[in-house]
Short mmCIF file of C-alpha atoms and ligand atoms in Angstrom, two decimals:
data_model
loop_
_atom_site.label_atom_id
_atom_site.label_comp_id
_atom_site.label_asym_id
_atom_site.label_seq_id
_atom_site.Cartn_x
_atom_site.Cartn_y
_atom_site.Cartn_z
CA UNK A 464 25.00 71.55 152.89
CA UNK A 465 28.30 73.21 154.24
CA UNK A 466 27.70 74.79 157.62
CA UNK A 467 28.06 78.61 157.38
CA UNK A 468 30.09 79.66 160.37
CA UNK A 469 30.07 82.68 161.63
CA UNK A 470 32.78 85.25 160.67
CA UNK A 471 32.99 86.81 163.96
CA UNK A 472 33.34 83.27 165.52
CA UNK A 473 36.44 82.68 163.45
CA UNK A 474 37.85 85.96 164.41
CA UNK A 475 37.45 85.68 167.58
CA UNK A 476 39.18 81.88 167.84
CA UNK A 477 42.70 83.65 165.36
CA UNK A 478 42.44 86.45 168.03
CA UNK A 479 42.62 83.83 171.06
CA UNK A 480 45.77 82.01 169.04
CA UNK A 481 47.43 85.02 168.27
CA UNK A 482 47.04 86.09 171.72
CA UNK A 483 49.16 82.98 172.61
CA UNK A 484 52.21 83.50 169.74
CA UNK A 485 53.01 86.70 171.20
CA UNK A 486 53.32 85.57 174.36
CA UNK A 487 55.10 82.87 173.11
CA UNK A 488 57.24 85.14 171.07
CA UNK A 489 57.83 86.92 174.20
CA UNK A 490 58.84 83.83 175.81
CA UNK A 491 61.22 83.31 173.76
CA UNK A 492 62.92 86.64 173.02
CA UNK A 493 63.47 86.90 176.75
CA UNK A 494 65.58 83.58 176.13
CA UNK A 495 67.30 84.70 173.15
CA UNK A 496 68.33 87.77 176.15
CA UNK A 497 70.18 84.63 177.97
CA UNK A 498 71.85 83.67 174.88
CA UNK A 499 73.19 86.77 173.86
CA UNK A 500 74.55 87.77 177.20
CA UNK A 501 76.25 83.81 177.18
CA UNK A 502 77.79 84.61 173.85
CA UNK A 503 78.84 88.07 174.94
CA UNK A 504 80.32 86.47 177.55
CA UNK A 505 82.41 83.72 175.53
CA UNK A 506 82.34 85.71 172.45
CA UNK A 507 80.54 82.90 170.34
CA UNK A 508 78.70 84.31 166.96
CA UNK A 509 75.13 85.16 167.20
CA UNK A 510 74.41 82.95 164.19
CA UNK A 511 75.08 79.28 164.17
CA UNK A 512 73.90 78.07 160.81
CA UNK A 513 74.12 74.58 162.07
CA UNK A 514 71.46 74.99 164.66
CA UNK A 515 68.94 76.67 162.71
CA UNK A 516 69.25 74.13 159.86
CA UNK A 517 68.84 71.51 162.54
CA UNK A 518 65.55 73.54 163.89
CA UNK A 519 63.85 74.17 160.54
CA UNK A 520 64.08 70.40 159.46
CA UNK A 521 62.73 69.13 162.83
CA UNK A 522 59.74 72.49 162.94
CA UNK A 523 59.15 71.50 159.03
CA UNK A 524 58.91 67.64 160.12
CA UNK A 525 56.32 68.11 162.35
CA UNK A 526 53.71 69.85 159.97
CA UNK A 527 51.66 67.72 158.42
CA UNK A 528 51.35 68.61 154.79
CA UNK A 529 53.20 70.92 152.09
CA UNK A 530 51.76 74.03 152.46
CA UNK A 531 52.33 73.88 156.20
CA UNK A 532 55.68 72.49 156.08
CA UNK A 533 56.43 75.44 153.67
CA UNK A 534 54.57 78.31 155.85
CA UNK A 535 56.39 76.78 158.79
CA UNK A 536 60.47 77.37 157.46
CA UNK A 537 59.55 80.86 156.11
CA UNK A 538 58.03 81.67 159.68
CA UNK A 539 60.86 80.22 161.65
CA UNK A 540 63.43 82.06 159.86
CA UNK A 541 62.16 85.04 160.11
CA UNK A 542 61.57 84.40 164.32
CA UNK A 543 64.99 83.07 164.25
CA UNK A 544 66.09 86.41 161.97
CA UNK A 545 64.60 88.61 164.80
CA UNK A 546 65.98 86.62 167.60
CA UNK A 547 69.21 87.53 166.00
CA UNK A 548 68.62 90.90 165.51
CA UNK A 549 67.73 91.36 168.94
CA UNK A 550 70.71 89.54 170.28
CA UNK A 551 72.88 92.20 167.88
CA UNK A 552 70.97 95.09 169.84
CA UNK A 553 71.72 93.78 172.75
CA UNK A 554 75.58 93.29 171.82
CA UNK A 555 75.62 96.67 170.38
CA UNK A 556 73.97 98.55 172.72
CA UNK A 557 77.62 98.70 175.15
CA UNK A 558 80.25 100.79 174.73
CA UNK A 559 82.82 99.62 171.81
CA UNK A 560 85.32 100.94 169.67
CA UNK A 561 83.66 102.35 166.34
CA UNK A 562 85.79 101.16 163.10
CA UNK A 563 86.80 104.38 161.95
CA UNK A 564 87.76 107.57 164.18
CA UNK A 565 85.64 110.43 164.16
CA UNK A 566 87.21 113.87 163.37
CA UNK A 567 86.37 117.18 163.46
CA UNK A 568 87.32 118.19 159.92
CA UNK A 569 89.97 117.58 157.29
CA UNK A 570 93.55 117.87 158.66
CA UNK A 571 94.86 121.47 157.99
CA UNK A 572 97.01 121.72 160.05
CA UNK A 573 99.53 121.19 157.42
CA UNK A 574 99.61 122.41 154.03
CA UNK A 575 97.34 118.88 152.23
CA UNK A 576 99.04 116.88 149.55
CA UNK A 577 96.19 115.45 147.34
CA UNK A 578 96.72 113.12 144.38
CA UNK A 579 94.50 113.79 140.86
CA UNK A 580 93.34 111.56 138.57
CA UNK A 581 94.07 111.97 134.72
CA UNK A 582 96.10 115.20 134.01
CA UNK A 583 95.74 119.01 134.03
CA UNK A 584 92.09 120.41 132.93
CA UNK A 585 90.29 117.23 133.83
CA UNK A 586 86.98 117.28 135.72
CA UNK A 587 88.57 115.50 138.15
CA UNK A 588 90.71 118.11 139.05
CA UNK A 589 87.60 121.01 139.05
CA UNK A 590 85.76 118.23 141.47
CA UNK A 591 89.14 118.29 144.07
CA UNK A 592 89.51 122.08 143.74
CA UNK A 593 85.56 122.70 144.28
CA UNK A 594 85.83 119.76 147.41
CA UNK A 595 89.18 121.34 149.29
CA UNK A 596 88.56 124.85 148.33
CA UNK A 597 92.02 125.77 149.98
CA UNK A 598 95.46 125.84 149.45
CA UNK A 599 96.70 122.68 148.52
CA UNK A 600 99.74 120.78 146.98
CA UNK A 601 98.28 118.89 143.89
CA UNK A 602 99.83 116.49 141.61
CA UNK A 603 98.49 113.52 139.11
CA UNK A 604 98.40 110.22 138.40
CA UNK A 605 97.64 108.90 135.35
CA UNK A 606 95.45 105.45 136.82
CA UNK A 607 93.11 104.39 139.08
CA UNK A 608 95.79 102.42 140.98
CA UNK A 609 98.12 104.50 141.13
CA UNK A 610 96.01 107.09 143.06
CA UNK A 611 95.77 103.91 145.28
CA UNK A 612 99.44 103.24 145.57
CA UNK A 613 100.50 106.64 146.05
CA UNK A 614 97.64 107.01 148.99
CA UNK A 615 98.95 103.99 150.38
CA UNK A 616 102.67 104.54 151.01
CA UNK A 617 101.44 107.85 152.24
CA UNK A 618 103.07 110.01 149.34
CA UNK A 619 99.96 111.71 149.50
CA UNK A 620 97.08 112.76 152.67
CA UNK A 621 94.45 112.68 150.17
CA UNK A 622 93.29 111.18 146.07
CA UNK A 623 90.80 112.26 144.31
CA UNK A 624 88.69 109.50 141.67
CA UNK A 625 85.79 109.56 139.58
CA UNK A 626 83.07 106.91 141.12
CA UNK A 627 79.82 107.29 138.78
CA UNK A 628 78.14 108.83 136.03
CA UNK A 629 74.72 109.41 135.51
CA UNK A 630 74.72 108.21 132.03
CA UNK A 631 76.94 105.51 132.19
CA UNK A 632 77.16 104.10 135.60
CA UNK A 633 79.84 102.73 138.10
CA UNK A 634 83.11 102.65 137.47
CA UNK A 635 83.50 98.83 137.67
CA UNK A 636 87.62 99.29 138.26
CA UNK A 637 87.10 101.91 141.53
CA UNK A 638 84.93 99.28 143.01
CA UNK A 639 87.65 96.38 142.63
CA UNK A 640 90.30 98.60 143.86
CA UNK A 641 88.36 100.28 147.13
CA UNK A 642 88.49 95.87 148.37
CA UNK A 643 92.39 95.84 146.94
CA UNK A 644 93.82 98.91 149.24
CA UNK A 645 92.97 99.40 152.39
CA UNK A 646 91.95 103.42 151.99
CA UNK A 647 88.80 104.77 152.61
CA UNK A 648 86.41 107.26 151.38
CA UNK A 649 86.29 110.75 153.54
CA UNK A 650 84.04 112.76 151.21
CA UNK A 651 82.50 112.76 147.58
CA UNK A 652 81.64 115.29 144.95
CA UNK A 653 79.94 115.63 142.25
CA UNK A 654 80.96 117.95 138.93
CA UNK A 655 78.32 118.68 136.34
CA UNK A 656 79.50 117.66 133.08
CA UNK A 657 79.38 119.97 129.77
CA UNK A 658 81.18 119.14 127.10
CA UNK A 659 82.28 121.49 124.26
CA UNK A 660 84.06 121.21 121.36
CA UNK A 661 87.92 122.84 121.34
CA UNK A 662 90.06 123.22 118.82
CA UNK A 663 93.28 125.58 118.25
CA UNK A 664 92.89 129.59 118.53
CA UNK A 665 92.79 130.37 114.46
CA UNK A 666 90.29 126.96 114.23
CA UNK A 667 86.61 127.59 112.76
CA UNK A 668 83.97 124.88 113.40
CA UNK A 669 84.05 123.73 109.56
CA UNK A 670 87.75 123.33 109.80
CA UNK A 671 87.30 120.49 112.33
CA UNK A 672 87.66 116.83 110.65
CA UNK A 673 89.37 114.56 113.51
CA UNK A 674 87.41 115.12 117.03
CA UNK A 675 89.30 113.27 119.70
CA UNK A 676 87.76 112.24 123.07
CA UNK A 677 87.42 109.77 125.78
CA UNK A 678 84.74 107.13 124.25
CA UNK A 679 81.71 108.08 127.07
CA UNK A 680 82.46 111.85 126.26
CA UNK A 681 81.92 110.92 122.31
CA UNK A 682 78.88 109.00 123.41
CA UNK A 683 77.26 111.77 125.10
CA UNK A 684 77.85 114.11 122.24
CA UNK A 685 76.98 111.41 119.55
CA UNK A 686 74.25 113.74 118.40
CA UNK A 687 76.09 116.85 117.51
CA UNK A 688 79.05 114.62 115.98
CA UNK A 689 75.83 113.20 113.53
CA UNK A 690 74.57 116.11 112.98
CA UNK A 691 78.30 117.58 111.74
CA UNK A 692 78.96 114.89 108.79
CA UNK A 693 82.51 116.54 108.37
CA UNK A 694 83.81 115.50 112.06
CA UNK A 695 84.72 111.85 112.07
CA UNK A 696 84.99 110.85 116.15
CA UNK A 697 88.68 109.32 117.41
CA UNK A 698 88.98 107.69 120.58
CA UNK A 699 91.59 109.06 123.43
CA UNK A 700 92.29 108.59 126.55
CA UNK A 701 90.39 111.23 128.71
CA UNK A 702 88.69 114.72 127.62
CA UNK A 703 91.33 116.61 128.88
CA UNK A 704 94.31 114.59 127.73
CA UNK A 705 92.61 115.15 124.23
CA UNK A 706 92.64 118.58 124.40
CA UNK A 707 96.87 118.52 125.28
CA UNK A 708 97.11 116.33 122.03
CA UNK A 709 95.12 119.07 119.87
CA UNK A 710 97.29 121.64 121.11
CA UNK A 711 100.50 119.55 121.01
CA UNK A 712 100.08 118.71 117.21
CA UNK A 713 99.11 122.19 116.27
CA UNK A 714 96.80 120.68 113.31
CA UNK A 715 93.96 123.12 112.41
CA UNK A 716 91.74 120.11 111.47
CA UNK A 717 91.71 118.62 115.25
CA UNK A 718 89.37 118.80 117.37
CA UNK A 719 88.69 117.64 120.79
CA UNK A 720 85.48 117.17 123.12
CA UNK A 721 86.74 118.54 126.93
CA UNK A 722 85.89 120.76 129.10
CA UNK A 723 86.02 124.56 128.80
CA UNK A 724 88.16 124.41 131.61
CA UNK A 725 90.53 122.20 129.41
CA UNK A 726 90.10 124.58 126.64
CA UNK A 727 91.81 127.57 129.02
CA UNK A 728 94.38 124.90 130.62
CA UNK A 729 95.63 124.28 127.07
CA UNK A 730 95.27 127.43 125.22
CA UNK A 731 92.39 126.40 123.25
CA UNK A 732 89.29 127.81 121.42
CA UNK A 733 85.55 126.86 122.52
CA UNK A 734 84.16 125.98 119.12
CA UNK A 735 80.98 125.20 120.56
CA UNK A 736 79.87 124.73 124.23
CA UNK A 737 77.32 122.28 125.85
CA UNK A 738 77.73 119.64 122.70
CA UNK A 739 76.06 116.83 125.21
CA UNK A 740 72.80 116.08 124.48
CA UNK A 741 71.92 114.77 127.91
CA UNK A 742 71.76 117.48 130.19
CA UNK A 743 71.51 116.15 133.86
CA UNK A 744 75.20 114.79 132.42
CA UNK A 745 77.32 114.50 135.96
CA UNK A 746 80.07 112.48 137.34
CA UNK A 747 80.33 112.14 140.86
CA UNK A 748 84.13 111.63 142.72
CA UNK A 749 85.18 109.88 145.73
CA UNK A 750 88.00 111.63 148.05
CA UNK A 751 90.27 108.55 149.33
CA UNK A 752 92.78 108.54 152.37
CA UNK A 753 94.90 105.90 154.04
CA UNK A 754 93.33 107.42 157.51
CA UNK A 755 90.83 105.00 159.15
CA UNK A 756 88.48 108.71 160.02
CA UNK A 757 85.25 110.16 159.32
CA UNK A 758 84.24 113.40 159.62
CA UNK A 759 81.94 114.73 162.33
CA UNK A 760 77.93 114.41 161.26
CA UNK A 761 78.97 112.33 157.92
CA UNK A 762 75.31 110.93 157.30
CA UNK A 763 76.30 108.34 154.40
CA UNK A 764 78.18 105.05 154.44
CA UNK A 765 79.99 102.81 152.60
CA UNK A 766 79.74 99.02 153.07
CA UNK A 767 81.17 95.46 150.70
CA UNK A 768 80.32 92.07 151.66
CA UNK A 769 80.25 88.83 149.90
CA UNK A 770 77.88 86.05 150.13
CA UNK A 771 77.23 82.47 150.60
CA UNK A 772 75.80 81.24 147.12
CA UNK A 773 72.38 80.05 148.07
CA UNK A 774 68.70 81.41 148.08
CA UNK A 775 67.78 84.66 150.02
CA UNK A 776 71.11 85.02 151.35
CA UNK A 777 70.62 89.17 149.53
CA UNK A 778 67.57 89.43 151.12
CA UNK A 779 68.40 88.47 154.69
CA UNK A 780 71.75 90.54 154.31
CA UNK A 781 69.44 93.49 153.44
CA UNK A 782 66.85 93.20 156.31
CA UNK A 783 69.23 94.53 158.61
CA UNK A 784 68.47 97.92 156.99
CA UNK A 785 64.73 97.75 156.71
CA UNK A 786 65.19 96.82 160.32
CA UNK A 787 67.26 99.44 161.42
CA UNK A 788 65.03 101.69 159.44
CA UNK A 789 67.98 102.76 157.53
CA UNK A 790 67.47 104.05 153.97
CA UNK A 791 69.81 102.19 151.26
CA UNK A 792 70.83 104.91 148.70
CA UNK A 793 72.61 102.21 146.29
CA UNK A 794 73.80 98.67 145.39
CA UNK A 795 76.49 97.68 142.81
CA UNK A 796 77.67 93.89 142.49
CA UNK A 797 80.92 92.74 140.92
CA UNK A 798 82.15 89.31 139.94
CA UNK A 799 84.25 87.60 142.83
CA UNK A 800 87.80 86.43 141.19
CA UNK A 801 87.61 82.84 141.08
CA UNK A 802 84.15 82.19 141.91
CA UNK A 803 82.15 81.66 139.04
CA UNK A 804 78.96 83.70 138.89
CA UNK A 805 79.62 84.75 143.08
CA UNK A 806 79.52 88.33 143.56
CA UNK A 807 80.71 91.28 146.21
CA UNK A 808 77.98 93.61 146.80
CA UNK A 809 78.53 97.14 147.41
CA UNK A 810 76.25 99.27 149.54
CA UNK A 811 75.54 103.05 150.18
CA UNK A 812 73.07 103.75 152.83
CA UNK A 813 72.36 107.10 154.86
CA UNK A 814 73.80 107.25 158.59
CA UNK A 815 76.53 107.86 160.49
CA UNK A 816 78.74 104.89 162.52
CA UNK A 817 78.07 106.16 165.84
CA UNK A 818 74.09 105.84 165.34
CA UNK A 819 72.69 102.95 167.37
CA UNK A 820 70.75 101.46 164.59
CA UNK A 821 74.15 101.17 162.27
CA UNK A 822 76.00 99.67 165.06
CA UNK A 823 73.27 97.70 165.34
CA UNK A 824 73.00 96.74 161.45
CA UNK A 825 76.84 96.46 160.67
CA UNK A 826 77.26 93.91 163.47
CA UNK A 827 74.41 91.68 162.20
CA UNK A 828 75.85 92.17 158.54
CA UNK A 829 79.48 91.40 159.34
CA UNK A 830 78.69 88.35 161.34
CA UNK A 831 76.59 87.39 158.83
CA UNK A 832 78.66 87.82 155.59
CA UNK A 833 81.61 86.93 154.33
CA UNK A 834 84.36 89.53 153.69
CA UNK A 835 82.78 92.41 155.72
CA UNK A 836 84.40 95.81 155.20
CA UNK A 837 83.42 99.82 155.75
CA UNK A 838 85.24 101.80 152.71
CA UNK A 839 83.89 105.01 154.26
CA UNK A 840 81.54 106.81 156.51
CA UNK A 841 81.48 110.47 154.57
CA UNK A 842 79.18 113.49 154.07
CA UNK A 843 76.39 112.49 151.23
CA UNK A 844 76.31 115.66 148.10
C1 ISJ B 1331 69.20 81.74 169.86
C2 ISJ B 1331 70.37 81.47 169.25
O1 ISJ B 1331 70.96 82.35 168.32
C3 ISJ B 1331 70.63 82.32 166.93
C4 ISJ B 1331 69.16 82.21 166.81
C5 ISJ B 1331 68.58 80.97 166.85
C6 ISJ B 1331 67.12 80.85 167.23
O2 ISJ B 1331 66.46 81.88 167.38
O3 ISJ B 1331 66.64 79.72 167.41
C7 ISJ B 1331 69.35 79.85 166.59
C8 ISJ B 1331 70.68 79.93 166.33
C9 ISJ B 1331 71.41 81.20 166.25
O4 ISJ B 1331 71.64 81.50 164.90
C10 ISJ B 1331 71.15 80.25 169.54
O5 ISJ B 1331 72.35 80.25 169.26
O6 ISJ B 1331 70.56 79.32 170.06
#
């Protein structure tokens, strides 16, 4: 017959060894002090892959079966991990330089030249005249890139780009170009998006037969453009570039799905508003300048790294915020250009550059990633 023991008796001996590993824990944290402050000294990396490879094969050598061996690698690098983390704390805790400047407030000192995407009547252009609320010189751009170009040679203080929808998700291009230019984000917006239907001044809603939009604005209204068997559905090139073509051709049959703002920028009639079916429908915008600054109290940032290709390299990139008890807000991936199946992750997460627990978190993340950058430290909508 098996012995019962006693369940006290056991919980008594895991409470005598647990007693020891944090002391021994202890022990060696207080070490992991004398590191850091030798590396601070010679400016050697806190991680050395090398020597933690080394130290989980000898630690996993020395248990004596599978499950142990196992238990062992996953507990020593997560002590490791921490030993890490502490030695970033300690590196982070003195006085440095923060990455971008802070600033009281947008430059006005001047009158502010900000670039548009797309062209007149565009919800791009409602989301920079709602963010700058002032007097400003505007002009457009008709791409992505060249928003970035003109930001760059300093043609213009500040650009204005759609990010993200709610129905249809990150705007894969904006991500590949915020790692191609060297700008960064100061501030974001977000429009509500209601589509209506425009077509010219004398135009009734049954003399519409051609409706041209850009394809996610003909996606969100697929249900009205089913529902109205005479309309067949054209693609174009934004909402409010289709309403300039409607108006430009002066054919009673277009139609075109834009804004009503568009409709009043091009002299057109709102055959029928709110044609989107979804009705949270909204698209937020990033504001762009070539200015390495934040703005006083901004309380979200921007981060891209890359990483190795092997397992839990993700989730030990990511502990640095459940560490630093910092809350991530978002995470978008993209292919890396000639790596096969490699990716560049993109992170939002709440905070601002001069909090001690995001020095504290960027340090561990750029040491321990590959292509480290902040695109922006900026005030969350
Ligand atoms: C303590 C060190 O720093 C890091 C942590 C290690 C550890 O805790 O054992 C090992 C290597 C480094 O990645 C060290 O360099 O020895």
């Amino acid at each position: 017959m098996v012995k019962m023991i006693d369940l006290q008796q056991s919980r008594n001996e895991i409470d005598r060894i647990d007693k020891q590993i944090v002391s021994l824990f202890e022990e060696r944290m207080e070490i992991a002090k004398d590191v850091a402050a030798y590396k601070i000294k010679t400016g050697k990396k806190v991680l050395d892959k090398e020597r933690e490879n080394e130290k989980l094969r000898v630690l996993q050598a020395m248990a004596s079966n599978d499950f142990n061996k196992h238990g062992i690698t996953e507990l020593f690098t997560q002590i490791m991990s921490m030993s890490r983390k502490y030695q970033y704390g300690l590196m982070s805790a003195g006085e440095q330089e923060l990455p971008l400047k802070e600033i009281e407030s947008l430059h006005r000192d001047k009158k502010m030249k900000v670039v548009c995407f797309g062209v007149k009547g565009s919800y791009t252009e409602q989301a920079m005249e709602e963010y700058f609320n002032t007097d400003i010189e505007c002009f457009y751009a008709p791409t992505f890139k060249e928003i970035m170009e003109v930001i760059k040679i300093g043609e213009a203080d500040y650009g204005v780009l759609p990010i993200e929808n709610t129905s249809t998700g990150g705007i894969a291009d904006i991500y590949d170009l915020l790692v191609e230019y060297d700008n960064y984000i100061i501030g974001e917006h977000v429009v509500k998006v209601q589509q209506a239907l425009l077509g010219l001044p004398e135009a009734k809603l049954e003399d519409i037969k051609k409706v041209y939009s850009h394809p996610q604005a003909l996606m969100q209204c697929s249900k009205f453009l089913e529902s109205h068997h005479h309309m067949s559905p054209i693609e174009w090139l934004s909402t409010s570039d289709s309403a300039k073509k409607v108006q430009e051709d002066q054919d009673i049959t277009q139609g075109a799905i834009a804004s009503v703002r568009a409709a009043k920028c091009y002299k057109l009639k709102v055959l029928k508003e709110s044609i989107n079916h979804e009705n949270t429908n909204s698209t937020r915008f990033i504001i762009i300048t070539k200015k390495k600054e934040f703005i006083k109290n901004a309380n979200k940032i921007s981060i891209c790294f890359e990483l190795p290709h092997e397992s839990g390299s993700l989730y030990n990139m990511l502990s640095h915020f459940i560490y630093n008890n910092l809350n991530m807000t978002k995470i978008e991936s993209r292919p890396l250009e000639g790596h096969a199946f490699e990716y560049r992750f993109f992170v939002d997460f709440t905070g601002n550059l001069k909090e001690p627990s995001v020095k504290n978190a960027l340090l561990g993340i750029q040491e321990e990633a590959i292509g480290f950058r902040i695109l922006g430290n900026y005030h969350m909508v």
